[in-house]
Structures are given as C-alpha cells and as structure tokens.
Coordinates of C-alpha atoms and ligand atoms in Angstrom, one line a residue:
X1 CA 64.7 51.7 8.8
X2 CA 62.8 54.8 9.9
X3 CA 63.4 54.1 13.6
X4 CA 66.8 53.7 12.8
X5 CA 67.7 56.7 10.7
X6 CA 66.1 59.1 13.9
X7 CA 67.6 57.1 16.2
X8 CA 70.9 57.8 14.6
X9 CA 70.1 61.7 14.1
X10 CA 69.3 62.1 18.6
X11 CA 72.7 60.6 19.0
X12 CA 74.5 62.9 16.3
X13 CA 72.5 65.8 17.9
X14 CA 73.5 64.7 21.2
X15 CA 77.2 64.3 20.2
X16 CA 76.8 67.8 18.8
X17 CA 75.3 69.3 22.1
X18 CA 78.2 68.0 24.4
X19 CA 80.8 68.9 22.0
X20 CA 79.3 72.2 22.0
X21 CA 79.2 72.4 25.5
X22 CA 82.7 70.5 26.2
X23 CA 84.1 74.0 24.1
X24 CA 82.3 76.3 26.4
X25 CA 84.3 75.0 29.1
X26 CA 87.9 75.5 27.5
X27 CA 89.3 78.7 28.0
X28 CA 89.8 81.4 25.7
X29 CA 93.4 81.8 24.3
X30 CA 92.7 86.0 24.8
X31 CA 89.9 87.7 27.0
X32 CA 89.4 91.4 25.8
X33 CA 89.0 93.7 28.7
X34 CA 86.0 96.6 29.1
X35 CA 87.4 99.7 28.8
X36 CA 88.5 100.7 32.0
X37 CA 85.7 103.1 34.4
X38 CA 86.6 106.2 35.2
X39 CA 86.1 106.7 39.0
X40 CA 84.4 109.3 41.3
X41 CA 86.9 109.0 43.9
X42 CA 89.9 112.0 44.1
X43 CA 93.1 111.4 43.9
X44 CA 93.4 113.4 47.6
X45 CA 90.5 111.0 49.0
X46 CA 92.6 108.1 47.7
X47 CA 95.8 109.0 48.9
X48 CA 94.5 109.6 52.8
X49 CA 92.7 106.4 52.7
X50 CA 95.1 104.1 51.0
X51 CA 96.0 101.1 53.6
X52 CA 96.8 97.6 53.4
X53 CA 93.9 94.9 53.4
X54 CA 94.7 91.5 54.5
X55 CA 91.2 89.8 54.7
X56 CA 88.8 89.3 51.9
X57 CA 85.1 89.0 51.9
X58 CA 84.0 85.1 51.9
X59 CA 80.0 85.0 51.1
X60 CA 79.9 81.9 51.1
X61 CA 82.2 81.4 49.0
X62 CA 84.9 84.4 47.8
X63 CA 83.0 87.4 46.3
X64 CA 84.3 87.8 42.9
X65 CA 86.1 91.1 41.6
X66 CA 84.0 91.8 38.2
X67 CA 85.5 92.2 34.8
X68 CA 84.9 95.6 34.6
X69 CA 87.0 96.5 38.6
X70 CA 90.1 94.4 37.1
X71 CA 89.7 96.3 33.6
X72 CA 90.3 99.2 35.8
X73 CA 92.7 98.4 38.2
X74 CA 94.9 96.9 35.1
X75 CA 94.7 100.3 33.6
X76 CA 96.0 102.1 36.8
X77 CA 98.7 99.4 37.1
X78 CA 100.5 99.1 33.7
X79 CA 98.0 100.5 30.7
X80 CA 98.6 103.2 28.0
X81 CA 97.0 106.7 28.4
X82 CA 95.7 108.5 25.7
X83 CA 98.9 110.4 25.1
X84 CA 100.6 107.0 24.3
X85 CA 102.8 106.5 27.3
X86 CA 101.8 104.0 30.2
X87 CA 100.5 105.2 33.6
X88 CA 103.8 104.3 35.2
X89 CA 107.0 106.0 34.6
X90 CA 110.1 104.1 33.1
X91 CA 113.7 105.1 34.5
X92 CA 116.1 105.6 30.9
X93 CA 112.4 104.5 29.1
X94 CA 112.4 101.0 30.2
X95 CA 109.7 99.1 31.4
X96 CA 110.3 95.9 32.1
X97 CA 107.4 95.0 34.2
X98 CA 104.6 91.4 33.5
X99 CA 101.5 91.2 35.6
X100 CA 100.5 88.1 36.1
X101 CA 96.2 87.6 37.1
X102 CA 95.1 84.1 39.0
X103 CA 91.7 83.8 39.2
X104 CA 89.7 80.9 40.5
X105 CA 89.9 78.7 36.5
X106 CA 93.3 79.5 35.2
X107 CA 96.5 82.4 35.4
X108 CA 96.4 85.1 32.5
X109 CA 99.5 87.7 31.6
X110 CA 97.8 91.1 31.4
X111 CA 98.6 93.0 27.8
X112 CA 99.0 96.2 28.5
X113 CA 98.8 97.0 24.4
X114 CA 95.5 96.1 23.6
X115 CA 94.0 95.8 27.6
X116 CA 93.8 91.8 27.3
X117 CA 94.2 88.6 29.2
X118 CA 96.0 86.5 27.9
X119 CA 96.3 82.9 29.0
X120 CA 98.8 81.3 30.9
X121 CA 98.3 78.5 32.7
X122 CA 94.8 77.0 33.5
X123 CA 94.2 75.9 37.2
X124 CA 93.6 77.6 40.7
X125 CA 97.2 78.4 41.6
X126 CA 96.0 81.3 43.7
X127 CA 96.5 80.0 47.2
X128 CA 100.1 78.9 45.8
X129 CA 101.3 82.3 44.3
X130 CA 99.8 83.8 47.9
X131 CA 99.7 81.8 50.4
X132 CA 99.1 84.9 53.0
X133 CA 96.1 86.6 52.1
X134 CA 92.9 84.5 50.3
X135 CA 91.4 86.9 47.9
X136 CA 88.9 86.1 44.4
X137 CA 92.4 87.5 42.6
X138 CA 95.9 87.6 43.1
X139 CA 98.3 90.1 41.1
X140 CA 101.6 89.0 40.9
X141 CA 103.7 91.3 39.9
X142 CA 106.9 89.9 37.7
X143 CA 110.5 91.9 37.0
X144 CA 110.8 90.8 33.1
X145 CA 114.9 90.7 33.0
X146 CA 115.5 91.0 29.5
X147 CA 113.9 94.5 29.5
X148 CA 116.1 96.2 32.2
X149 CA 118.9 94.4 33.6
X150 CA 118.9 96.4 36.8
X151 CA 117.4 94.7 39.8
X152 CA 116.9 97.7 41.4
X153 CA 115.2 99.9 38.9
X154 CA 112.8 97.5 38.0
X155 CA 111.7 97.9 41.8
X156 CA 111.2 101.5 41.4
X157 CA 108.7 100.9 38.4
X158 CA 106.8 97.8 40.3
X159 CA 106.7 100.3 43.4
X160 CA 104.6 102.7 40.8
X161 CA 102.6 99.5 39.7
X162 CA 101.9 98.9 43.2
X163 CA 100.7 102.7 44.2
X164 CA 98.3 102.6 41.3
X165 CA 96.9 99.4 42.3
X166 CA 96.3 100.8 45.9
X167 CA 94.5 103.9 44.9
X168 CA 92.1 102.2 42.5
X169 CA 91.3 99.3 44.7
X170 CA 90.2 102.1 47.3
X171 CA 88.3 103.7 44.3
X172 CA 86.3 100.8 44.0
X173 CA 85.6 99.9 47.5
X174 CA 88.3 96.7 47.0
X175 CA 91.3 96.4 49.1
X176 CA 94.7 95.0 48.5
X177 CA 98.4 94.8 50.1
X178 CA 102.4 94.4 48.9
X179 CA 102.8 91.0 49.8
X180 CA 106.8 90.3 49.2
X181 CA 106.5 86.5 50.4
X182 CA 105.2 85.2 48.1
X183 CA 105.0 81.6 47.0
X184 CA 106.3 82.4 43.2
X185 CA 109.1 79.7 43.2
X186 CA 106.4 77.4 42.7
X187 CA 105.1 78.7 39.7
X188 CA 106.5 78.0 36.3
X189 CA 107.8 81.4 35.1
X190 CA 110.0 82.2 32.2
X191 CA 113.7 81.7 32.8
X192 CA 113.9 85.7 32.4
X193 CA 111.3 86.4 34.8
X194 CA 111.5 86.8 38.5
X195 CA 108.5 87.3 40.9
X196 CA 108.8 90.2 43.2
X197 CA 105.3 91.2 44.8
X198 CA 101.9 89.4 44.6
X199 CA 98.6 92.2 45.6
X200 CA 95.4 90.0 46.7
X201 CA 92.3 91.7 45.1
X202 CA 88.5 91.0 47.0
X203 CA 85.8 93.3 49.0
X204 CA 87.3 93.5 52.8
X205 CA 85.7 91.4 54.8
X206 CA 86.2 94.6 57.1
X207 CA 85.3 98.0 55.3
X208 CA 87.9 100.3 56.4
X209 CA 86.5 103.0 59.0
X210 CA 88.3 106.6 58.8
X211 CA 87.9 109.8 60.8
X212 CA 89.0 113.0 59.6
X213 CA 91.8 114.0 62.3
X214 CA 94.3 116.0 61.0
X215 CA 95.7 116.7 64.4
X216 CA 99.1 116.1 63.3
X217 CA 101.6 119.4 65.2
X218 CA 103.2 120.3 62.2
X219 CA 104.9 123.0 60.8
X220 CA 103.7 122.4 56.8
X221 CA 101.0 124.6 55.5
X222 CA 97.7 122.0 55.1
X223 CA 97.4 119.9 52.7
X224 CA 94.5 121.5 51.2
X225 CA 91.5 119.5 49.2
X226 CA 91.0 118.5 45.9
X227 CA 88.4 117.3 43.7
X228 CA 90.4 116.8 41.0
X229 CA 89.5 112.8 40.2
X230 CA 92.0 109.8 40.2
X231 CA 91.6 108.7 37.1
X232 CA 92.1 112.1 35.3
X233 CA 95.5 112.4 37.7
X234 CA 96.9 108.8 36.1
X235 CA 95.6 109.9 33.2
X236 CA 97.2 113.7 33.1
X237 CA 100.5 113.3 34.8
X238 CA 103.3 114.8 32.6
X239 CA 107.0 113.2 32.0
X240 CA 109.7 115.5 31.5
X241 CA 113.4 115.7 31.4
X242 CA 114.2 119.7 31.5
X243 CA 112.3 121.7 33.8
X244 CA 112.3 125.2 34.8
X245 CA 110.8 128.2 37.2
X246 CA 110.4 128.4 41.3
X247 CA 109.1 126.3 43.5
X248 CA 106.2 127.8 46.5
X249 CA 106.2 126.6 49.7
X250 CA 103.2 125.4 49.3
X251 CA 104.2 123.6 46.5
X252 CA 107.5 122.3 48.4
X253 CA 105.4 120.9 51.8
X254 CA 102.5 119.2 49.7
X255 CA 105.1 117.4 47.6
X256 CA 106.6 116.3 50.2
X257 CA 104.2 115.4 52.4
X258 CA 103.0 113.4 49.1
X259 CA 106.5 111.5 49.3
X260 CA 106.1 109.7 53.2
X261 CA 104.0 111.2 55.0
X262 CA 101.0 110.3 57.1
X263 CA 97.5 111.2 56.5
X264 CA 94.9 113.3 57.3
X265 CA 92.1 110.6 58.5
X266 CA 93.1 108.0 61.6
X267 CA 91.7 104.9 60.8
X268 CA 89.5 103.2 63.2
X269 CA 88.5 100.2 62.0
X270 CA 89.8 98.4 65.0
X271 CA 89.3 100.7 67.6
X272 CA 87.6 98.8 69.7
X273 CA 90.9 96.7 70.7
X274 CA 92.5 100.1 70.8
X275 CA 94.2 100.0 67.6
X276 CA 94.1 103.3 65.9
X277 CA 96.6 103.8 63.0
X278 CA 97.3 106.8 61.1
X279 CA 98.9 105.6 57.5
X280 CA 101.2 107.1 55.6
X281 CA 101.0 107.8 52.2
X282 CA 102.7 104.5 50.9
X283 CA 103.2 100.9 52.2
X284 CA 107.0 99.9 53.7
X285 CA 108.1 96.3 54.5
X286 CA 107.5 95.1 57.9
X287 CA 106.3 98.9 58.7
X288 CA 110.2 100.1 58.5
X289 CA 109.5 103.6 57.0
X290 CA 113.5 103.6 56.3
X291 CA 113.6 105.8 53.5
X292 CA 114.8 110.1 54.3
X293 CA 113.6 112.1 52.0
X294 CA 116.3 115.2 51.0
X295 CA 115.0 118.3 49.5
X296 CA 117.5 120.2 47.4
X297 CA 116.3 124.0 46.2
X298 CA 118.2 127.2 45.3
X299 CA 118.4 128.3 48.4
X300 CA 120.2 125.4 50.2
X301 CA 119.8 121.4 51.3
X302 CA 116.6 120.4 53.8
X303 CA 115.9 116.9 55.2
X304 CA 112.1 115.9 55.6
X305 CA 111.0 115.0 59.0
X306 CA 107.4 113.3 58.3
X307 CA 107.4 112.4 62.1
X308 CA 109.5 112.7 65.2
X309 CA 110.9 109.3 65.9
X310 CA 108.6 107.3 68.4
X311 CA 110.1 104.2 69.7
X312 CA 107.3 101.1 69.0
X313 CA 107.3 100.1 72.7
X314 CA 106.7 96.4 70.9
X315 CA 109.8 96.4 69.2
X316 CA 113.9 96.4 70.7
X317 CA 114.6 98.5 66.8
X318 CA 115.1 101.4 67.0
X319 CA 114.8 102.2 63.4
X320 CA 111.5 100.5 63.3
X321 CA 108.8 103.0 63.0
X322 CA 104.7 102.1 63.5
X323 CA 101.4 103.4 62.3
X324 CA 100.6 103.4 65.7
X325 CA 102.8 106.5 66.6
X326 CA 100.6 109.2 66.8
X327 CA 100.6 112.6 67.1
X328 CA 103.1 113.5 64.3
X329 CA 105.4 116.2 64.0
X330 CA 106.8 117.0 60.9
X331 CA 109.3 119.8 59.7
X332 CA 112.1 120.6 57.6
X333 CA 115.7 120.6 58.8
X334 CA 118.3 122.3 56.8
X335 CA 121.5 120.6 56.2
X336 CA 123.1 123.4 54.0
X337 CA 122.5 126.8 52.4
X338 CA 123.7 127.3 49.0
X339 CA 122.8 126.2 45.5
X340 CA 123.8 122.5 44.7
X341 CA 121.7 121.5 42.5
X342 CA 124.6 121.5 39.8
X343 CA 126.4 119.1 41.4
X344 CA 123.2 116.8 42.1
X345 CA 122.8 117.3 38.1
X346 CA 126.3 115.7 37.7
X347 CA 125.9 113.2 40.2
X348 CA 123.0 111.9 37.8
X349 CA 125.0 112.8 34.6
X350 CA 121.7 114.8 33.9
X351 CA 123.1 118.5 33.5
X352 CA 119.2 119.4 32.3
X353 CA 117.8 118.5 36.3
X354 CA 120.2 121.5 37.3
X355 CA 117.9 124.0 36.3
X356 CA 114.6 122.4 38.4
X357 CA 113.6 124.3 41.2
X358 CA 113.2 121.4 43.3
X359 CA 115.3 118.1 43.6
X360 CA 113.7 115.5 45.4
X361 CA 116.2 112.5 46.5
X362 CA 115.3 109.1 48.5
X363 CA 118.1 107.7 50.9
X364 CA 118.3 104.6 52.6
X365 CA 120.3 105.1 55.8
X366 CA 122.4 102.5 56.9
X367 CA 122.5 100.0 54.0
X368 CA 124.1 97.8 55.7
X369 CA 121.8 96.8 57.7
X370 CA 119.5 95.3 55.0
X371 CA 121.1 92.4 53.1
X372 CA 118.3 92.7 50.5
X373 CA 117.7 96.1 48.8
X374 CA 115.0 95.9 45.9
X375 CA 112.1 96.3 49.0
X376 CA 113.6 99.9 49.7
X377 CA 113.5 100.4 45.8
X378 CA 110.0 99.8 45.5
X379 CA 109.4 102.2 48.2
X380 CA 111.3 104.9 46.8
X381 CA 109.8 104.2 43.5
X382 CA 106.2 104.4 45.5
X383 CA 107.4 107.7 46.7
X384 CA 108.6 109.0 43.9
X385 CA 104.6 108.2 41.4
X386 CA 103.1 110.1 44.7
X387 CA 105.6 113.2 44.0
X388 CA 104.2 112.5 40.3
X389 CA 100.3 112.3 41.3
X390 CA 100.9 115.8 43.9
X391 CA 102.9 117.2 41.0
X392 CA 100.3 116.8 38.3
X393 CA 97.2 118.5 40.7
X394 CA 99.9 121.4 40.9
X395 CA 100.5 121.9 37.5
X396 CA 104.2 121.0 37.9
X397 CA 106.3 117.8 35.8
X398 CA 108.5 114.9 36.8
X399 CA 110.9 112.3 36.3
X400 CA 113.1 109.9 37.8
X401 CA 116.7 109.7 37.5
X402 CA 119.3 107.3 39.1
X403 CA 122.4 108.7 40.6
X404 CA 125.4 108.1 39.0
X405 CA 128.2 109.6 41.1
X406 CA 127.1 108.2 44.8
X407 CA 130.1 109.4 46.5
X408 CA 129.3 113.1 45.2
X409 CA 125.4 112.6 45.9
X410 CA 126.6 111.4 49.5
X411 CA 129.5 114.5 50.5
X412 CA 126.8 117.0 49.0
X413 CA 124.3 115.6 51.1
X414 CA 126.6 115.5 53.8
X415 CA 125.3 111.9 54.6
X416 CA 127.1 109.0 56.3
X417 CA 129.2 106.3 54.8
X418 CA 126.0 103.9 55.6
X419 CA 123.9 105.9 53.3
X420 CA 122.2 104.9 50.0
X421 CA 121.4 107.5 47.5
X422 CA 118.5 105.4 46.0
X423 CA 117.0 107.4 43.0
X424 CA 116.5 111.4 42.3
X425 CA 113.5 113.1 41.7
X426 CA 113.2 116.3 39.8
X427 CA 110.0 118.8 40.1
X428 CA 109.5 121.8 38.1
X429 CA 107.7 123.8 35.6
Ligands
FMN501 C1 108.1 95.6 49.7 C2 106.9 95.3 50.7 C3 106.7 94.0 51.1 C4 105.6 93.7 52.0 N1 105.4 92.4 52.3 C5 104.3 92.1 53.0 C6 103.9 90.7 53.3 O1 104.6 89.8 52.8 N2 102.8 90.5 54.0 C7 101.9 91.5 54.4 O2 100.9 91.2 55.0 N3 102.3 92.8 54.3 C8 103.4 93.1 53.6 N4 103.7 94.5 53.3 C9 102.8 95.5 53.7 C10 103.3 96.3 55.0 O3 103.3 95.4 56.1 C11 102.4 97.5 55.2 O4 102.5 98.4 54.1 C12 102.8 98.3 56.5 O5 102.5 97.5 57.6 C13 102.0 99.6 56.6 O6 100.7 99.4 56.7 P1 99.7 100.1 55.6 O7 100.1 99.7 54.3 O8 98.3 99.6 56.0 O9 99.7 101.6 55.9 C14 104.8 94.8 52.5 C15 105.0 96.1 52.0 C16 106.1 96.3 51.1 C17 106.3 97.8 50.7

C-alpha cells in the first residue's frame, strides 16, 4: 500500500513538472517592453551614416536583436514622448499606422500605448513577410485604413516610421532597409489593413565603413556638427500649426540639405570592387531620387539642386539617379522673386502657414510616369521628419500640410502639367 501511494505521488509530481514546463513553452498573450535606451549616437552622425543593409549577420545561426535594441527602435518608430504626442507626425492628427514584429517563435502587433507586444500569430513567418533580406526580425509596416482613408497620407507617416527606424538601427550598430516587395499577401491581415513596407532588423554581416569626404563643390554654407543626441531630437521636436519670424541662410541650406541631400562621409565598404557610394539623407525606390524640393520665402521661389544630374552609365533612364554619382554640386535656382507664400497658404486652405518664413514643398515631376504613387509619398514623408529632426537642432517648428488647390500650387510654382505637388512643409519660429 505504501509502495503504491509514492508511486502514485512521482507520477502526479511528474504530471505536475511537464505541465509546468508544457506552459513555459506557450507564448505570452502581452510581452512588456524595457523602457527604451537612450543612445550616444547624434542625430548629425546618424543622418550621414544612414544607408540601407541588405545582409544580416549569420553566427551560426542568425544573431538575435535583444529586447532592449527593439524596445528602442519601437520607440523611434511609433512611441509616445513625454509630451504625449508620438515621435512621428500625423497629417490632420491622424495616425493610422500598425507595426507588425516576426521574430523566430511567433508575429506580435507592437502597442505604441503602453510599449508592448502583443501577440499575433505564433509561427516563423519571417522568411514569408520578407522574402529578400534574412534578418533575426522583420518590421512590417501596416497602413490601418479605418484610421485615415487616404492612401497617400498614410505613406507620408510610414515614410517618418521608416526614418526613425533607420537612425536608431545605426545608433545601435544594427542595419535595416525599405523593402516595398514584400510577401504580405500571404499573411492573414485584417480586412482594413494593408501592408506597405517590411524593414529586416540584424548586425550586418558587413559593418558599414565611412570616410569623412565632404568634397562635395557646393555652394551651401557647411553643414556644421552637432552633438546634440538622437534620442533627445525624437524626443524634442516641436509640432506646430502657426509660425512666425525669418529664416537665415544658414538655417535655409541645412534644412534643405536635411530634405535630399547627400552626405558628408563616402562609404567604402566595398571599395575594393570599386564601389564607393555617397548616400543621401533618405532611401528612394530603385535609387530614383524623383522628388524636387521647392523653397518658397519672402523674398521669391527657389528650386533645390542636391546634385547636378549624372547620367548612371548602367541605366538607358534618364531620370534615374545613383549613389554612385559623385562629386555633387548643389545650389539653389530661383524660379521667382516675390512673396507667395499667401497663395501657397490657400492652396493648403491653411491661411496660418502664410506667415512662416520658410515653405518647404515636395514635387514629383512627371506623374505620369509612375503608375503607383504611395512610394513617392513615403519619400516625401521621409523628407519632410528630416526637415523636422534639422529643424528641432535649430530651434525652429514644423508641420505637414497637404495641398489642396494643386492647380494653384502648380501655376505658382510655375511647374509643368506632369507635376505632383505631393505635400507642404512649413518651418518657422
Ligand atoms: C519605397 C521604397 C521601396 C524600396 N524597396 C526596396 C526593396 O524592395 N528591396 C531593396 O533591397 N531595397 C529597397 N529599397 C531601398 C532602396 O533601394 C535604397 O534606398 C536605395 O538604393 C538607396 O540606397 P541607400 O538607402 O543605401 O542610400 C526601397 C526604398 C524605398 C524608399
């Protein structure tokens, strides 16, 4: 009777153990995120070395991205600041973005209102949602379309998302890229949501190598340093929708050198096959670099030159530009003297913009010529938080505003019928 009674307890406490250890194995419901880091990088060394990363460290197997690197990226991406609003900016207030994280055991939603994964799906559907690029995580990022009806716009805010990402991956020695194929129409979303972009996260299996070379012939004043760090620029940048004062020349170059224009360091990772790149401050589709940026002040119209075009002697576009065009030349050209910032201000049924001393607006030329539009959103959107990041180390404030009146945007502009006044971006004190 003895024998039997302990025999009976082993096999309860048995039982017990691999019911205990069967529940370790199931996923939590909600993973709380470590508050994000704050990192030593500057925003000025992030923005020079930002480039895309296509291949991820494999040691043997995939070298994860810790807890604490996604906390922070996350933050960058889509989290709330102290002063309630989220890092990215929201055209009308709207943000309408879901980032979706697939790591190696299941796909989370990341909460941007109490910094939490939350689960999804369980399974490896990394190599699914990204097919391109093998990396520990994917980000896919997801246009919600119950929160803002409006393609476009949503682009703008995932091309923010997407900038942030960038800059903090580089913070923390990761690396990342806009991947726009994507393999999302194999993955069970919402009916409301839509997958735009998926960023691999991972170590590169290739650190990137940078020289300082600020060769460029230009015309701009230099861009000058900054220590000011990337985490208090997220953190500090300041939303407005009235604005006043002048704008310095300085101020005018720096911010829009900020909006598409090339760095400081050439990267030579690859040089020993010869390929030396000098990146610009954001990514573009295919390398296309469509996007003129138009400066509208008190004093007239000016169209930003970041380079002089250089025919890519490996491609029959002409339109097609390369980070492999080097030396730059950039300037200003003036379209107009005279004050039209009024009329801008009605073209964006904004009358408070007429008062800013600097208008910044993204156009892509030739419309026509790209069937599908919300890449060249993303880009101006990506343009426009690096006009936000420059503005905030010069004290100045932001927003985005979408043109209303595109014919009026286009004669003032003096652009051609093509043209596509994409969104407009105020800067002032
Ligand atoms: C909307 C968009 C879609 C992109 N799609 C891809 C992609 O599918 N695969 C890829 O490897 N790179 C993609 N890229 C990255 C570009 O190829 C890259 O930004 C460009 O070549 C410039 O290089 P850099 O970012 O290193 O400066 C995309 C970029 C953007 C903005």
């Amino acid at each position: 009777m003895k024998i039997y009674t302990i025999f009976i307890s082993i096999l309860i406490i048995l039982s017990c153990i691999s019911l205990v250890s069967s529940y370790d194995k199931k996923l939590n419901y909600e993973i709380l995120l470590p508050p994000p880091l704050s990192v030593d990088m500057s925003y000025r060394n992030a923005i020079f070395s930002r480039c895309s990363v296509r291949s991820f460290k494999v040691t043997p197997q995939m070298e994860p991205v810790g807890d604490q690197e996604l906390s922070t990226i996350l933050w960058a991406a889509y989290g709330y600041r102290d002063n309630g609003n989220q890092t990215v900016y929201g055209i009308d207030g709207l943000h309408s973005t879901v980032i979706y994280v697939f790591r190696e055991e299941a796909v989370y939603t990341y909460n941007p209102l109490n910094h939490s994964l939350v689960l999804f799906q369980e399974g490896d559907l990394r190599s699914i949602v990204n097919w391109q690029h093998n990396a520990p995580i994917q980000l896919g990022i997801v246009w919600d379309k119950n929160k803002n009806k409006n393609e476009n716009y949503s682009s703008v805010e995932i091309g923010e998302i997407g900038q942030n990402i960038y800059f903090m991956s580089t913070a923390l020695g990761l690396g990342t890229v806009t991947a726009g194929l994507t393999g999302f129409k194999d993955i069970d979303l919402p009916e409301n949501e839509i997958g735009r972009i998926v960023m691999p996260l991972g170590y590169p299996k290739k650190s990137p190598i940078f020289e300082y070379n600020p060769n460029l012939i230009t015309l701009f004043p230099r861009i000058p340093d900054s220590d000011e760090n990337l985490t208090n620029v997220i953190e500090n940048r300041i939303e407005k929708h009235s604005f006043e004062g002048d704008i310095y020349r300085q101020e005018l170059c720096q911010l829009l050198w900020a909006s598409y224009g090339f760095s400081y360091l050439i990267d030579v990772t690859n040089s020993a096959t010869n390929e030396v790149e000098r990146h610009r401050t954001l990514p573009s589709s295919h390398c296309t670099y469509p996007l003129v940026i138009y400066a509208v002040t008190s004093f007239g119209i000016f169209r930003y030159f970041p380079h002089i075009l250089h025919l890519n002697p490996y491609s029959d576009n002409p339109y097609y530009s390369s980070n492999y065009d080097l030396p730059v030349i950039s300037f200003l050209l003036p379209i107009r003297l005279g004050d039209y910032r009024d009329e801008i201000a009605k073209a964006s049924s904004q009358r408070d913009i007429a008062s800013a001393p600097l208008i910044l607006i993204s156009v892509l030329p030739l419309s026509s010529l790209y069937s599908v539009s919300w890449p060249w959103y993303y880009e101006a959107g990506a343009s426009a938080y690096n006009v936000m990041l420059e503005s905030t180390l010069l004290n100045l404030h932001t927003g985005i505003f979408k043109p209303t009146d595109l014919s009026l945007i286009k004669s003032v502009l003096r652009l051609i019928d093509d043209s596509l006044p994409l969104i407009i971006v105020p800067v002032g004190r």
